């Protein structure tokens, strides 16, 4: 009996072996923000998960312009340089995780600005969420983000990670004090990995058409 693999079988195995690139967006730019603590914790889980390579995109370190050109208009040179520090990284990502607080029942304006500057970079890719805040744990921000990302043809992951009363959820070394948070991160990343592989295979077989 022949052991030669069919092209489709070879493609599936090659895709499974290839690492997945996950862009992690740090959504808050507020002075004294808690987001880096949550993000560092998440990056530890990403590294331990296996098969995932994280690219941290911090909107404090890579600010984007806030004035959009007219449709079809040219970007000023300075704005083009700011976008060049972010856009190719979103394009290269197989999946995203957005780390966000909740401001007034929604998510921060700089995060919306970063999302709106891009379009095709989100198409046909999965998005996971890690939120933090007070009593709501940032979940209302996540619900609004789901609507936004659906408009951009992205697939949002059902399971999220949320921290209620976030400042009390981590010890001095940045570890989550409740083991349930670590379990939630694994579940979210498991789902993100499944969707990222499935959608990457689909995009390779047939380019996404918005």
Short mmCIF file of C-alpha atoms in Angstrom, two decimals:
data_model
loop_
_atom_site.label_atom_id
_atom_site.label_comp_id
_atom_site.label_asym_id
_atom_site.label_seq_id
_atom_site.Cartn_x
_atom_site.Cartn_y
_atom_site.Cartn_z
CA UNK A 1 0.00 0.00 0.00
CA UNK A 2 1.37 3.40 -0.92
CA UNK A 3 2.30 5.75 1.93
CA UNK A 4 2.50 8.76 -0.35
CA UNK A 5 0.43 11.65 1.01
CA UNK A 6 -2.05 13.60 -1.02
CA UNK A 7 -1.36 17.35 -1.47
CA UNK A 8 -4.30 18.30 0.77
CA UNK A 9 -2.99 16.04 3.55
CA UNK A 10 0.51 17.48 3.21
CA UNK A 11 -0.86 21.03 3.33
CA UNK A 12 -2.84 20.30 6.51
CA UNK A 13 0.21 18.81 8.25
CA UNK A 14 2.46 21.68 7.18
CA UNK A 15 -0.08 24.20 8.45
CA UNK A 16 -0.30 22.46 11.83
CA UNK A 17 3.49 22.52 12.16
CA UNK A 18 3.79 26.22 11.32
CA UNK A 19 3.72 28.53 14.32
CA UNK A 20 0.90 31.01 14.68
CA UNK A 21 1.62 34.72 14.97
CA UNK A 22 -0.58 36.43 17.55
CA UNK A 23 -0.68 40.23 17.73
CA UNK A 24 -1.50 41.37 21.28
CA UNK A 25 -2.95 44.89 21.34
CA UNK A 26 -2.60 46.86 24.57
CA UNK A 27 -5.66 49.08 24.35
CA UNK A 28 -5.16 51.61 27.15
CA UNK A 29 -2.87 54.63 26.90
CA UNK A 30 -3.86 56.22 30.20
CA UNK A 31 -1.16 57.46 32.59
CA UNK A 32 -0.65 54.90 35.36
CA UNK A 33 -2.60 52.24 33.40
CA UNK A 34 -2.90 48.69 34.68
CA UNK A 35 -2.87 47.18 31.20
CA UNK A 36 0.84 46.23 31.13
CA UNK A 37 0.39 44.01 34.19
CA UNK A 38 -2.45 42.13 32.52
CA UNK A 39 -0.59 41.98 29.21
CA UNK A 40 2.61 40.59 30.74
CA UNK A 41 0.55 37.88 32.46
CA UNK A 42 -1.13 37.00 29.17
CA UNK A 43 2.18 36.90 27.29
CA UNK A 44 3.44 34.35 29.79
CA UNK A 45 0.49 32.13 28.92
CA UNK A 46 1.06 32.64 25.21
CA UNK A 47 4.69 31.61 25.52
CA UNK A 48 3.79 28.52 27.56
CA UNK A 49 0.94 27.47 25.29
CA UNK A 50 3.18 26.24 22.48
CA UNK A 51 3.03 27.02 18.79
CA UNK A 52 2.18 30.70 19.37
CA UNK A 53 4.50 33.64 18.75
CA UNK A 54 3.36 36.89 20.34
CA UNK A 55 3.86 40.39 18.96
CA UNK A 56 3.01 42.99 21.60
CA UNK A 57 1.59 46.16 20.04
CA UNK A 58 1.38 48.82 22.73
CA UNK A 59 -0.45 51.94 21.60
CA UNK A 60 1.67 54.05 23.94
CA UNK A 61 4.84 52.87 22.20
CA UNK A 62 3.31 52.96 18.70
CA UNK A 63 0.81 55.85 18.66
CA UNK A 64 -1.26 56.33 15.53
CA UNK A 65 -2.54 59.54 13.94
CA UNK A 66 -6.01 60.71 14.91
CA UNK A 67 -6.90 62.76 11.82
CA UNK A 68 -8.01 60.68 8.86
CA UNK A 69 -7.37 61.87 5.29
CA UNK A 70 -10.26 62.32 2.89
CA UNK A 71 -11.27 59.19 0.98
CA UNK A 72 -8.53 58.57 -1.54
CA UNK A 73 -6.38 61.32 -0.03
CA UNK A 74 -2.66 61.08 0.63
CA UNK A 75 -1.26 60.58 4.12
CA UNK A 76 1.21 63.17 5.42
CA UNK A 77 4.73 61.66 5.68
CA UNK A 78 4.68 61.63 9.48
CA UNK A 79 1.37 59.78 9.61
CA UNK A 80 2.57 57.22 7.10
CA UNK A 81 5.59 56.51 9.29
CA UNK A 82 3.40 55.97 12.36
CA UNK A 83 1.19 53.53 10.49
CA UNK A 84 4.21 51.70 9.09
CA UNK A 85 5.16 50.77 12.66
CA UNK A 86 1.85 48.95 13.16
CA UNK A 87 0.08 48.01 9.92
CA UNK A 88 2.56 45.37 8.65
CA UNK A 89 2.47 43.66 12.04
CA UNK A 90 -1.31 43.39 11.97
CA UNK A 91 -1.12 42.13 8.38
CA UNK A 92 1.35 39.40 9.38
CA UNK A 93 -0.72 38.20 12.33
CA UNK A 94 -2.72 34.98 12.16
CA UNK A 95 -4.78 35.99 15.19
CA UNK A 96 -5.25 38.80 17.70
CA UNK A 97 -5.80 39.23 21.41
CA UNK A 98 -7.07 42.61 22.57
CA UNK A 99 -6.31 43.63 26.16
CA UNK A 100 -8.77 46.33 27.17
CA UNK A 101 -10.18 48.17 30.17
CA UNK A 102 -13.70 49.59 30.22
CA UNK A 103 -14.30 53.32 29.93
CA UNK A 104 -17.93 54.49 30.25
CA UNK A 105 -19.38 51.08 29.30
CA UNK A 106 -17.10 50.86 26.25
CA UNK A 107 -13.45 50.56 25.22
CA UNK A 108 -10.76 53.25 24.96
CA UNK A 109 -10.73 55.75 22.10
CA UNK A 110 -7.09 55.02 21.11
CA UNK A 111 -8.04 51.35 20.60
CA UNK A 112 -10.98 52.30 18.36
CA UNK A 113 -8.66 54.61 16.44
CA UNK A 114 -6.16 51.78 15.87
CA UNK A 115 -8.92 49.47 14.70
CA UNK A 116 -10.40 52.05 12.32
CA UNK A 117 -7.08 52.77 10.62
CA UNK A 118 -7.09 49.20 9.33
CA UNK A 119 -9.44 47.02 7.36
CA UNK A 120 -8.15 44.04 5.40
CA UNK A 121 -5.65 43.29 8.19
CA UNK A 122 -8.58 41.97 10.28
CA UNK A 123 -10.33 39.99 7.54
CA UNK A 124 -10.90 36.31 8.18
CA UNK A 125 -8.86 36.21 11.40
CA UNK A 126 -9.85 35.33 14.99
CA UNK A 127 -9.84 37.80 17.87
CA UNK A 128 -9.67 36.92 21.56
CA UNK A 129 -10.24 39.31 24.46
CA UNK A 130 -8.74 39.89 27.89
CA UNK A 131 -10.55 42.62 29.81
CA UNK A 132 -10.16 44.22 33.19
CA UNK A 133 -11.95 46.80 35.30
CA UNK A 134 -14.17 47.20 38.34
CA UNK A 135 -17.34 45.26 39.01
CA UNK A 136 -17.95 44.54 35.33
CA UNK A 137 -14.42 43.32 34.65
CA UNK A 138 -14.46 45.15 31.32
CA UNK A 139 -17.03 42.80 29.82
CA UNK A 140 -19.17 45.64 28.44
CA UNK A 141 -16.14 46.86 26.50
CA UNK A 142 -15.73 43.37 25.04
CA UNK A 143 -19.37 43.20 23.97
CA UNK A 144 -18.98 46.43 22.03
CA UNK A 145 -15.73 45.22 20.49
CA UNK A 146 -17.48 42.12 19.17
CA UNK A 147 -19.84 44.30 17.12
CA UNK A 148 -16.95 46.35 15.74
CA UNK A 149 -14.85 43.34 14.80
CA UNK A 150 -17.83 41.62 13.12
CA UNK A 151 -18.09 44.63 10.80
CA UNK A 152 -14.44 44.07 9.89
CA UNK A 153 -15.02 40.42 8.96
CA UNK A 154 -13.11 39.08 11.95
CA UNK A 155 -14.23 36.08 14.04
CA UNK A 156 -14.38 36.75 17.78
CA UNK A 157 -13.66 33.96 20.25
CA UNK A 158 -16.55 33.06 22.53
CA UNK A 159 -14.57 32.53 25.75
CA UNK A 160 -12.91 35.59 27.26
CA UNK A 161 -10.72 36.34 30.27
CA UNK A 162 -11.91 39.12 32.56
CA UNK A 163 -10.57 40.56 35.80
CA UNK A 164 -13.10 42.13 38.18
CA UNK A 165 -11.42 44.53 40.60
CA UNK A 166 -8.25 44.01 38.61
CA UNK A 167 -5.79 45.63 41.02
CA UNK A 168 -6.59 42.95 43.61
CA UNK A 169 -6.32 40.07 41.12
CA UNK A 170 -2.50 40.00 40.85
CA UNK A 171 0.29 39.56 43.34
CA UNK A 172 3.47 41.64 43.52
CA UNK A 173 5.11 39.46 40.84
CA UNK A 174 2.28 39.90 38.35
CA UNK A 175 0.79 36.44 38.87
CA UNK A 176 -2.98 36.01 38.94
CA UNK A 177 -4.10 35.17 42.46
CA UNK A 178 -7.10 33.10 41.33
CA UNK A 179 -6.20 29.85 39.48
CA UNK A 180 -9.47 30.20 37.57
CA UNK A 181 -7.89 33.06 35.60
CA UNK A 182 -5.09 30.79 34.40
CA UNK A 183 -7.62 28.14 33.37
CA UNK A 184 -9.66 30.76 31.52
CA UNK A 185 -6.56 31.93 29.63
CA UNK A 186 -5.80 28.38 28.50
CA UNK A 187 -9.37 27.86 27.29
CA UNK A 188 -9.35 31.12 25.36
CA UNK A 189 -5.97 30.37 23.78
CA UNK A 190 -7.06 26.83 22.90
CA UNK A 191 -10.04 28.25 21.02
CA UNK A 192 -7.94 31.00 19.44
CA UNK A 193 -5.43 28.42 18.20
CA UNK A 194 -8.17 26.25 16.66
CA UNK A 195 -9.74 29.17 14.83
CA UNK A 196 -6.38 30.64 13.78
CA UNK A 197 -5.30 27.38 12.14
CA UNK A 198 -8.67 26.77 10.51
CA UNK A 199 -8.92 30.30 9.12
CA UNK A 200 -5.30 30.39 8.00
CA UNK A 201 -5.88 27.18 6.04
CA UNK A 202 -9.03 28.70 4.53
CA UNK A 203 -7.25 31.92 3.51
CA UNK A 204 -4.42 29.93 1.92
CA UNK A 205 -6.88 27.79 -0.04
CA UNK A 206 -9.07 30.70 -1.09
CA UNK A 207 -8.24 34.40 -0.52
CA UNK A 208 -10.80 36.18 1.61
CA UNK A 209 -13.16 38.45 -0.34
CA UNK A 210 -14.89 41.15 1.70
#
